[in-house]
XYZ file of C-alpha atoms in Angstrom:
678
model
C -6.110 52.578 32.794
C -4.288 52.114 36.120
C -0.978 51.101 34.517
C 0.416 47.704 35.503
C -2.503 47.116 37.824
C -5.009 47.854 35.111
C -6.609 45.797 32.390
C -3.549 45.755 30.097
C -1.131 44.530 32.738
C 2.639 44.980 32.492
C 4.441 46.111 29.356
C 6.162 43.149 27.647
C 8.006 45.068 24.910
C 9.349 48.518 24.134
C 7.599 50.814 21.695
C 7.756 49.768 18.032
C 7.563 52.450 15.308
C 5.032 52.056 12.483
C 6.165 52.579 8.908
C 3.343 54.997 8.163
C 4.022 57.041 11.271
C 3.092 56.354 14.873
C 4.067 53.648 17.381
C 2.622 50.688 19.235
C 3.537 48.870 22.440
C 2.755 45.350 23.678
C 1.332 44.671 27.158
C 0.352 41.453 28.899
C -3.300 41.684 27.861
C -3.301 43.899 24.812
C -1.659 46.775 22.936
C -1.806 50.559 22.669
C -1.483 52.186 19.247
C -0.758 55.901 18.674
C -0.434 58.209 15.699
C -0.747 61.953 15.137
C -3.974 61.395 13.221
C -5.725 58.918 15.519
C -4.383 59.574 18.980
C -3.768 56.726 21.461
C -6.203 53.830 21.817
C -6.002 50.373 23.412
C -6.871 47.128 21.622
C -7.527 44.148 23.863
C -9.677 41.116 24.573
C -11.533 39.411 21.725
C -11.301 42.473 19.489
C -7.559 42.493 20.113
C -7.335 38.799 19.228
C -9.116 39.430 15.939
C -6.880 42.377 15.072
C -3.639 40.561 15.950
C -4.711 37.467 14.003
C -4.752 39.553 10.805
C -0.983 39.987 11.099
C 0.582 42.461 8.685
C -2.762 42.821 6.908
C -4.276 44.538 9.948
C -2.745 47.927 9.184
C -3.700 47.861 5.503
C -7.170 46.358 5.969
C -8.243 48.152 9.127
C -5.695 50.830 9.875
C -5.140 52.144 13.409
C -7.893 52.369 16.075
C -9.686 55.732 16.100
C -11.852 55.121 19.180
C -11.866 52.842 22.194
C -14.106 49.750 22.170
C -17.773 50.265 23.089
C -20.393 47.941 24.538
C -23.282 46.846 22.315
C -26.410 44.970 23.414
C -24.944 41.606 22.328
C -21.218 42.290 22.062
C -18.484 44.868 21.565
C -17.379 47.134 18.745
C -14.250 49.174 17.987
C -13.733 51.623 15.124
C -10.508 51.716 13.050
C -9.426 54.031 10.220
C -10.746 51.825 7.400
C -13.300 49.527 9.049
C -14.355 48.162 12.409
C -14.246 44.948 14.472
C -17.455 43.555 15.918
C -17.068 40.883 18.633
C -19.689 38.589 20.175
C -19.613 35.185 21.761
C -19.324 33.872 18.200
C -15.946 35.549 17.765
C -14.661 38.664 16.046
C -15.650 39.891 12.588
C -14.239 42.702 10.513
C -17.071 44.986 9.400
C -17.116 47.039 6.252
C -16.743 50.764 5.863
C -20.484 51.290 5.296
C -21.190 49.819 8.715
C -18.536 52.077 10.176
C -20.254 55.023 8.476
C -23.569 54.114 10.098
C -21.835 53.990 13.432
C -20.262 57.396 12.857
C -23.637 58.863 11.862
C -25.062 57.935 15.254
C -22.706 60.328 16.972
C -20.233 59.376 19.652
C -17.930 60.819 22.234
C -14.390 59.851 23.106
C -14.157 57.862 26.291
C -11.646 59.072 28.797
C -11.876 55.701 30.444
C -10.730 52.636 28.524
C -13.336 49.978 28.000
C -12.900 46.220 27.956
C -14.661 43.848 25.598
C -16.975 41.518 27.387
C -17.693 37.902 26.548
C -21.352 37.015 27.069
C -22.079 34.343 29.654
C -22.231 30.670 28.738
C -26.022 30.885 28.680
C -26.045 33.431 25.894
C -27.602 32.040 22.725
C -25.870 31.993 19.345
C -27.569 32.367 15.995
C -27.259 29.654 13.366
C -27.248 32.428 10.807
C -23.857 33.620 12.057
C -20.495 31.971 11.610
C -20.531 28.998 13.978
C -17.680 29.167 16.460
C -17.121 27.531 19.807
C -16.091 29.130 23.063
C -12.982 26.969 23.133
C -9.793 28.581 24.360
C -6.808 29.180 22.066
C -5.332 25.863 23.134
C -8.588 24.025 22.434
C -8.821 25.671 19.039
C -5.706 23.851 17.822
C -6.721 20.464 19.184
C -7.405 17.954 16.430
C -10.790 16.189 16.470
C -11.442 12.654 15.384
C -13.966 11.376 12.891
C -16.101 10.339 15.865
C -16.993 14.024 16.485
C -20.475 15.468 16.545
C -19.929 16.246 12.881
C -19.860 12.527 12.167
C -22.835 11.907 14.433
C -24.944 14.365 12.478
C -23.904 12.984 9.096
C -27.311 11.446 8.462
C -29.010 14.798 8.861
C -26.441 16.432 6.623
C -27.739 14.861 3.442
C -30.901 16.933 3.586
C -29.560 19.955 5.446
C -26.576 20.521 3.125
C -25.972 22.604 1.151
C -27.491 25.668 2.764
C -26.772 27.771 -0.321
C -27.207 27.028 -3.990
C -24.232 25.283 -5.546
C -22.643 26.962 -8.507
C -19.778 24.512 -9.067
C -19.729 20.750 -9.286
C -16.060 20.398 -8.561
C -13.458 21.702 -6.160
C -11.726 24.865 -7.373
C -7.946 24.923 -6.999
C -7.755 27.566 -4.295
C -4.555 26.987 -2.283
C -4.342 27.620 1.407
C -1.421 29.435 3.013
C 1.738 27.313 2.881
C 2.729 25.651 6.102
C 6.274 26.566 7.037
C 6.797 24.148 9.900
C 4.207 21.412 10.020
C 0.927 20.521 8.454
C -0.907 20.747 11.749
C -1.287 24.503 12.131
C -1.755 27.498 9.946
C -1.712 30.454 12.329
C -1.169 33.827 10.619
C 2.020 35.638 11.524
C 1.723 38.448 14.074
C 4.140 41.330 14.622
C 4.336 40.681 18.347
C 5.902 37.882 20.349
C 3.337 38.275 23.086
C -0.281 37.747 22.043
C -3.021 39.530 23.968
C -5.412 37.673 26.179
C -8.012 35.615 24.419
C -10.464 35.856 27.290
C -12.906 38.767 27.534
C -13.758 39.724 31.096
C -17.217 41.224 31.650
C -16.298 42.174 35.197
C -13.494 44.367 33.879
C -15.890 46.526 31.844
C -15.725 50.128 32.993
C -18.536 52.652 32.498
C -18.422 54.404 29.182
C -19.775 57.662 27.868
C -20.263 56.109 24.459
C -23.880 55.826 23.465
C -24.102 53.081 20.832
C -27.480 51.763 19.853
C -28.765 48.475 18.496
C -28.700 50.059 15.041
C -24.991 49.277 14.866
C -25.485 45.592 15.670
C -28.304 45.461 13.134
C -26.019 46.931 10.488
C -23.112 44.611 11.317
C -24.783 41.201 11.544
C -26.094 40.688 8.010
C -22.996 41.850 6.138
C -20.067 40.584 8.233
C -20.784 36.878 8.632
C -20.827 33.722 6.423
C -22.953 30.858 7.715
C -21.736 27.357 8.585
C -24.152 24.598 9.493
C -24.679 20.857 9.758
C -21.706 18.504 9.971
C -19.367 21.095 8.456
C -20.459 23.610 11.086
C -20.090 21.063 13.875
C -16.488 20.260 12.895
C -15.726 23.943 12.407
C -16.929 24.621 15.957
C -14.804 21.804 17.349
C -11.739 23.263 15.621
C -12.273 26.616 17.310
C -14.390 28.442 14.751
C -13.042 31.722 13.436
C -10.425 31.763 16.207
C -9.322 28.218 15.420
C -6.861 26.712 12.955
C -9.118 27.268 9.936
C -9.848 30.946 10.527
C -12.922 32.731 9.242
C -15.232 31.295 6.588
C -14.528 32.880 3.200
C -17.245 31.191 1.147
C -20.564 29.484 1.577
C -20.924 25.730 1.144
C -20.479 24.313 -2.355
C -22.214 21.086 -3.352
C -20.190 18.212 -4.839
C -21.533 16.530 -7.941
C -21.116 13.072 -6.437
C -22.859 14.020 -3.204
C -21.592 15.984 -0.248
C -20.297 19.520 0.116
C -17.233 21.599 0.960
C -16.665 25.047 2.456
C -13.653 27.346 2.159
C -12.040 29.002 5.170
C -9.103 31.362 5.474
C -6.641 28.543 6.227
C -8.210 25.476 4.664
C -11.441 23.648 3.835
C -13.875 21.184 5.337
C -15.243 18.425 3.096
C -18.292 16.332 3.949
C -20.113 13.406 2.387
C -22.450 10.740 3.668
C -19.757 8.079 3.090
C -16.734 9.890 4.539
C -18.080 12.244 7.192
C -16.602 15.726 7.737
C -12.846 16.316 7.675
C -10.655 19.400 7.409
C -7.812 19.793 4.895
C -5.226 22.463 5.610
C -1.543 23.358 5.755
C 0.962 21.611 3.501
C -1.393 18.700 2.852
C -4.051 21.187 1.807
C -1.606 22.850 -0.589
C -1.096 19.542 -2.401
C -4.793 18.665 -2.534
C -5.945 22.068 -3.742
C -3.169 22.256 -6.355
C -4.598 19.093 -7.932
C -7.686 21.050 -8.916
C -10.557 19.094 -10.442
C -8.468 15.915 -10.590
C -8.290 15.711 -6.785
C -11.729 14.114 -6.471
C -11.029 11.526 -9.169
C -7.413 10.792 -8.218
C -7.608 10.446 -4.434
C -11.217 11.326 -3.564
C -12.505 12.942 -0.387
C -10.686 12.857 2.967
C -11.699 9.899 5.131
C -9.671 10.890 8.174
C -7.985 13.871 9.795
C -4.287 14.604 9.302
C -2.034 12.466 11.504
C 1.317 13.361 13.042
C 3.919 10.703 12.154
C 6.621 12.363 14.224
C 9.822 14.091 13.102
C 7.846 16.739 11.253
C 5.997 14.230 9.038
C 2.229 14.322 8.447
C -0.236 12.137 6.553
C -3.933 12.283 5.713
C -6.060 9.440 4.363
C -8.357 9.908 1.370
C -10.742 7.535 -0.389
C -8.201 6.454 -3.016
C -4.867 7.259 -1.420
C -2.968 9.433 0.998
C -1.124 12.764 1.030
C 2.169 13.027 2.917
C 3.966 16.211 3.938
C 7.226 17.097 5.670
C 9.593 20.039 5.552
C 12.258 17.834 3.956
C 10.132 16.290 1.199
C 7.290 18.744 0.653
C 3.840 17.347 -0.021
C 3.065 14.457 -2.367
C 0.104 12.147 -2.917
C 0.157 8.370 -3.331
C -2.753 6.624 -4.999
C -3.794 3.520 -6.881
C -1.637 0.380 -6.821
C 1.448 2.308 -5.728
C -0.444 3.543 -2.666
C -1.626 -0.012 -1.955
C 1.937 -1.381 -2.099
C 3.160 1.404 0.169
C 0.287 0.921 2.622
C 0.957 -2.842 2.729
C 4.243 -2.070 4.504
C 2.283 -0.715 7.463
C 4.139 1.534 9.884
C 7.456 0.132 8.629
C 6.922 2.053 5.378
C 8.311 5.247 6.912
C 11.552 3.579 8.065
C 11.801 1.271 5.026
C 11.052 3.736 2.209
C 10.542 7.072 3.927
C 8.070 9.624 2.553
C 7.417 10.238 -1.144
C 9.773 12.830 -2.610
C 7.999 13.298 -5.953
C 4.668 12.722 -7.623
C 4.157 9.587 -9.765
C 5.666 9.709 -13.276
C 5.171 7.506 -16.331
C 7.929 4.996 -17.166
C 7.751 2.584 -20.089
C 4.299 1.021 -19.834
C 3.812 1.807 -16.160
C 4.183 4.340 -13.353
C 6.981 5.042 -10.880
C 7.059 7.089 -7.662
C 10.224 8.015 -5.769
C 10.535 7.865 -1.981
C 13.352 8.880 0.350
C 14.949 5.410 0.348
C 13.621 3.768 -2.786
C 10.964 3.642 -5.477
C 7.718 1.827 -6.258
C 7.053 0.707 -9.840
C 3.754 -0.445 -11.304
C 2.564 -1.651 -14.699
C -0.416 -3.771 -15.794
C 1.882 -6.690 -16.649
C 4.268 -6.608 -13.682
C 2.085 -5.297 -10.853
C 3.462 -3.059 -8.091
C 6.918 -3.743 -6.649
C 9.274 -1.889 -4.334
C 12.925 -1.309 -5.258
C 15.004 0.021 -2.401
C 18.375 0.030 -0.668
C 21.485 -1.210 -2.483
C 19.444 -2.772 -5.284
C 17.757 0.573 -5.944
C 21.161 2.299 -5.934
C 22.418 -0.161 -8.560
C 19.259 0.169 -10.660
C 19.469 3.968 -10.479
C 23.150 3.955 -11.479
C 22.208 2.366 -14.815
C 20.463 5.585 -15.824
C 18.336 5.434 -18.936
C 19.704 1.984 -19.829
C 17.992 0.449 -16.782
C 14.677 0.036 -18.578
C 16.305 -1.172 -21.796
C 18.639 -3.683 -20.117
C 16.459 -4.826 -17.224
C 12.939 -3.472 -17.650
C 10.570 -3.064 -14.684
C 10.729 -5.181 -11.514
C 8.606 -8.320 -11.588
C 9.091 -9.248 -7.916
C 10.039 -7.719 -4.617
C 13.552 -8.327 -3.320
C 14.220 -11.733 -1.750
C 16.969 -13.002 0.521
C 19.542 -15.297 -1.134
C 22.819 -16.732 0.132
C 24.475 -13.879 2.067
C 22.623 -11.222 0.114
C 19.489 -10.098 -1.704
C 18.162 -10.484 -5.224
C 15.382 -8.869 -7.228
C 13.960 -10.058 -10.519
C 13.262 -7.672 -13.402
C 11.703 -8.241 -16.812
C 15.061 -8.931 -18.487
C 17.366 -9.921 -15.659
C 18.150 -9.566 -11.985
C 20.098 -7.389 -9.576
C 22.020 -9.079 -6.780
C 23.422 -7.226 -3.793
C 25.572 -8.259 -0.840
C 28.031 -6.542 1.458
C 30.845 -8.518 -0.198
C 29.942 -7.819 -3.826
C 27.763 -4.652 -3.696
C 25.205 -4.491 -6.512
C 25.729 -6.495 -9.710
C 23.410 -6.952 -12.697
C 22.898 -10.379 -14.292
C 20.967 -10.343 -17.544
C 20.895 -11.565 -21.122
C 22.116 -15.072 -21.995
C 24.231 -15.359 -18.862
C 21.303 -14.223 -16.763
C 19.081 -16.869 -18.357
C 21.345 -19.789 -17.421
C 21.926 -18.411 -13.921
C 18.174 -18.049 -13.434
C 17.636 -21.606 -14.689
C 19.691 -22.871 -11.753
C 17.091 -21.525 -9.316
C 18.276 -21.616 -5.722
C 21.202 -23.828 -6.799
C 22.729 -20.854 -8.614
C 23.570 -18.765 -5.528
C 24.304 -21.962 -3.593
C 26.800 -23.425 -6.088
C 28.184 -20.377 -7.900
C 27.606 -17.772 -5.226
C 26.533 -14.241 -6.069
C 27.874 -12.365 -9.089
C 31.067 -10.515 -8.179
C 31.754 -8.780 -11.481
C 29.852 -7.247 -14.358
C 29.436 -8.951 -17.745
C 32.602 -8.786 -19.899
C 32.246 -8.916 -23.672
C 35.157 -10.314 -25.703
C 36.230 -9.283 -29.195
C 34.315 -12.114 -30.877
C 31.087 -11.177 -29.096
C 31.285 -13.939 -26.505
C 30.717 -12.983 -22.871
C 31.592 -14.136 -19.406
C 30.736 -13.085 -15.873
C 32.565 -13.825 -12.657
C 30.675 -15.217 -9.669
C 31.947 -15.852 -6.161
C 32.675 -19.532 -6.902
C 32.876 -19.732 -10.663
C 32.026 -18.176 -13.997
C 29.350 -18.368 -16.641
C 30.509 -18.129 -20.263
C 28.386 -17.586 -23.316
C 29.215 -17.684 -27.008
C 27.160 -17.996 -30.155
C 28.880 -21.274 -30.971
C 28.741 -23.062 -27.635
C 25.887 -21.326 -25.806
C 26.097 -20.685 -22.074
C 28.418 -22.837 -19.957
C 29.234 -22.818 -16.266
C 32.799 -23.092 -15.023
C 32.862 -23.633 -11.281
C 34.112 -25.680 -8.350
C 37.749 -26.853 -8.621
C 37.850 -26.418 -12.381
C 36.486 -22.902 -11.968
C 39.136 -22.105 -9.364
C 41.833 -23.395 -11.717
C 40.470 -21.381 -14.607
C 40.172 -18.216 -12.531
C 43.762 -18.601 -11.312
C 45.056 -18.581 -14.902
C 45.917 -14.983 -15.762
C 45.519 -15.688 -19.477
C 42.635 -18.124 -19.148
C 40.205 -16.561 -21.651
C 42.869 -16.217 -24.355
C 44.776 -19.414 -23.573
C 41.877 -21.792 -23.014
C 39.128 -20.079 -24.975
C 35.456 -20.512 -24.138
C 34.105 -23.681 -22.526
C 32.455 -25.901 -25.120
C 30.940 -28.370 -22.697
C 29.876 -28.749 -19.097
C 32.148 -30.429 -16.585
C 32.283 -34.246 -16.754
C 32.578 -36.596 -13.789
C 35.498 -39.013 -14.428
C 34.871 -40.988 -11.256
C 37.005 -41.286 -8.130
C 36.586 -37.605 -7.413
C 38.032 -36.456 -10.732
C 36.421 -33.945 -13.110
C 37.182 -32.655 -16.614
C 35.815 -29.793 -18.701
C 36.479 -29.149 -22.382
C 37.401 -25.677 -23.647
C 38.042 -24.381 -27.129
C 41.823 -24.764 -26.742
C 42.178 -27.578 -24.239
C 40.876 -29.195 -21.098
C 41.052 -28.658 -17.374
C 41.292 -31.668 -15.062
C 40.730 -31.568 -11.340
C 40.765 -34.053 -8.459
C 41.360 -33.809 -4.756
C 44.623 -35.715 -5.113
C 46.126 -33.756 -8.003
C 44.476 -30.360 -7.852
C 43.478 -28.605 -11.052
C 45.656 -28.419 -14.172
C 45.068 -27.482 -17.786
C 46.213 -29.588 -20.741
C 46.458 -27.684 -23.970
C 48.429 -27.261 -27.158
C 50.447 -30.195 -28.507
C 50.500 -31.979 -25.170
C 46.735 -31.645 -24.983
C 46.353 -33.003 -28.517
C 48.610 -35.992 -27.684
C 46.647 -36.771 -24.525
C 43.280 -36.407 -26.270
C 44.413 -38.700 -29.134
C 44.901 -41.506 -26.644
C 41.185 -41.459 -25.898
C 39.957 -43.231 -22.804
C 43.277 -45.117 -22.494
C 44.992 -41.867 -21.514
C 43.671 -42.021 -17.952
C 44.788 -45.631 -17.568
C 48.259 -45.056 -19.027
C 49.128 -41.631 -17.646
C 46.451 -40.726 -15.106
C 45.656 -37.064 -14.399
C 48.125 -34.207 -14.749
C 49.958 -33.412 -11.532
C 51.493 -30.182 -12.719
C 51.180 -27.509 -15.367
C 53.181 -27.708 -18.583
C 56.856 -26.648 -18.456
C 58.531 -24.803 -21.293
C 61.759 -26.442 -22.577
C 64.378 -25.004 -24.912
C 62.848 -26.822 -27.825
C 59.435 -27.870 -26.636
C 57.129 -28.482 -23.661
C 56.861 -31.065 -20.918
C 54.037 -31.990 -18.526
C 53.999 -34.473 -15.672
C 51.090 -36.888 -15.081
C 50.367 -39.381 -12.313
C 51.929 -42.270 -14.280
C 54.272 -40.538 -16.654
C 54.955 -37.479 -18.774
C 54.255 -36.070 -22.189
C 56.958 -34.247 -24.130
C 56.150 -32.238 -27.183
C 58.394 -30.477 -29.696
C 58.020 -29.472 -33.297
C 60.501 -32.148 -34.566
C 59.073 -35.008 -32.564
C 55.466 -33.980 -31.816
C 54.074 -35.607 -28.667
C 56.008 -38.445 -27.010
C 54.995 -40.300 -23.851
C 57.408 -41.277 -21.133
C 55.565 -43.768 -18.946
C 55.705 -46.988 -17.028
C 59.052 -48.125 -15.642
C 60.967 -45.829 -17.978
C 58.772 -42.938 -16.871
C 59.394 -43.788 -13.223
C 63.159 -43.886 -13.894
C 63.035 -40.542 -15.682
C 60.956 -38.970 -12.914
C 63.340 -40.323 -10.262
C 66.139 -38.284 -11.799
C 64.234 -35.181 -10.717
C 65.133 -31.812 -12.143
C 68.407 -33.213 -13.581
C 66.530 -35.499 -15.959
C 66.006 -32.862 -18.593
C 69.561 -31.517 -18.316
C 71.289 -34.916 -18.353
C 69.098 -36.903 -20.730
C 67.166 -34.186 -22.539
C 63.758 -34.710 -24.078
C 62.682 -38.058 -25.571
C 63.159 -38.349 -29.299
C 61.240 -41.581 -29.747
C 58.577 -43.604 -28.065
C 59.528 -46.596 -25.934
C 60.681 -49.749 -27.746
C 60.080 -53.339 -26.589
C 63.294 -55.386 -26.465
C 61.467 -58.613 -25.645
C 61.525 -60.615 -22.481
C 59.858 -57.720 -20.628
C 62.594 -55.270 -21.428
C 61.995 -51.737 -22.766
C 64.183 -48.911 -24.063
C 63.535 -45.267 -24.888
C 65.849 -42.873 -26.699
C 66.433 -39.361 -25.339
C 68.447 -36.473 -26.724
C 71.498 -37.310 -24.581
C 71.086 -40.990 -23.833
C 68.707 -43.862 -23.266
C 66.723 -45.425 -20.451
C 66.470 -49.195 -20.260
C 63.976 -50.977 -18.039
C 63.029 -54.571 -17.271
C 61.362 -56.271 -14.391
C 64.601 -58.013 -13.510
C 66.907 -55.043 -13.703
C 64.700 -52.052 -13.007
C 65.304 -48.832 -14.918
C 68.656 -47.245 -15.655
C 69.882 -44.422 -17.825
C 72.905 -44.884 -20.126
C 74.469 -41.692 -21.393
C 77.706 -40.053 -22.299
C 80.653 -42.222 -23.444
C 79.196 -45.362 -21.905
C 75.993 -44.723 -23.701
C 77.802 -44.177 -26.956
C 79.845 -47.402 -26.495
C 76.750 -49.391 -25.607
C 74.854 -47.967 -28.532
C 77.689 -48.854 -30.900
C 77.373 -52.463 -29.827
C 73.772 -52.631 -31.081
C 70.494 -52.524 -29.284
C 70.915 -55.938 -27.760
C 74.238 -57.771 -26.993
C 75.115 -61.210 -25.812
C 75.255 -59.751 -22.371
C 71.525 -58.977 -22.619
C 69.837 -55.919 -21.210
C 72.091 -53.425 -19.534
C 72.698 -54.097 -15.913
C 73.965 -51.950 -13.103
């Protein structure tokens, strides 16, 4: 065969042993196989392509070559141990053992000179009774064709021309195609060699042969080795490279579809055709999903309406009448259909970056359906419609586990932007998410009042920053960025926010000390606010800040009614614990409370005098033991534990204590000298 200068070219690999005995070696344009039983024979050209395409099955299906290829009137033939390969311009076909027997009966001699398969010229005719293949090269065979192919152009003729054989099934049998290990775009069988032989037969390379085949061989091969393709299915099959293309050889005749149209099975996939959809191939990983659906495929997602499309990064999609099938190595293959498919499709090209590909098939949840994607989920029910849950909100919803549906139900809206974050409404509550707070659930009674605030809720209270806390008596509260919402059976839901909310939040023992709010905050005028709680009140103004009044002091202040603000003003500090009671400073005075005396006010001029003593007032005078007494003529006196304070407009206020106080007191409340002077 002239070695490197011959038809096989240079060797591209060392000899490889065969498990059953013998060896083979790869060359640029073919292979040579040898065994003790068969001798050495070359396989090349189109016959070689057909043999190599069978992969590991070649040795079991055909065995080793027993003769060199021989020229027939319309093609080439080569005999193997178990069968033969017949090659014409329509491609290569494996022929059965009975054909091989007919060939053997004709008598033959072994050629000392290797022969080369020859491809007929471009003017050679092809029979529509044979498997329709094109003369495309190997590269052309893997090129995808659009729906605007000749198959689509002949769709009108297809309705009467298809099917060419009687239909025995009204639905698509679940016959899977080989799984696609890398992408959905190709399904080439594995070959044992890294270097494939030439796919081009060269008629000029044909050497004389001593073989004497006759047309009887071709006559025996043609009827039994080929399955017909025709019409739009045949046109598309040709465009995809025929038997040498991505679909491989036809393995069944056309089958009619009950709703109109037809399909045909090939080694690596199928072609479906209908008047409405045209002809489209389904193969690879997408084909695996479609065929695994069995009879439900036609009702669930219908026929293909487009060819598979490369989304990049190993992702593929194909459009069907009622949905799509997606496939990638990371996610496998999954179909989307119905309202979930519509919601996903509405995202456009952003769907793949926003949600990613589906990672599971749809499953039933509550009264609806849910499908998981790489970065989120889509939920649908007849009452809520279809909505997407993704990102941090989906993470929070997922973290609830089985309680998610019981506590929140299904989503009733898509997520929406709120102040510095996002929110999504569910049947029984909402999930809020922000970078500052992460995901927090608001539901139940607290959720109802927060929702009633509308856009004012996030604006005034901010987003929720803590989960709902339930107290021993069944009441609940939830912390927000700028306040709280409390709920109890007795008082309902109340908001604590702004300055009063800040004051309440700053109190470590606020829930136990103040109890639940029993009213909303009240505007006192002049920038002052008050809110009533179970155990007291909180007052706030810009001038005084926020302070709570509770216990006995709170009772004393509340008993004064509206006059309290006029007499004492707002509290300017929190209550102070004394040895035998409590004391709290107000704008215009103080309130002292002890068990012996209850609540006593120190106000007016006497209050100013007491306050002017500063921190020494309580140590020098002690707590008041009586209210102020009028001495007449604008003079007032108040008794303290360790002395008295006298005040008049003429004299101002002065404390009398110690021995002087005792002496003055012994003289009576009022002497001839009048009110005490400095």
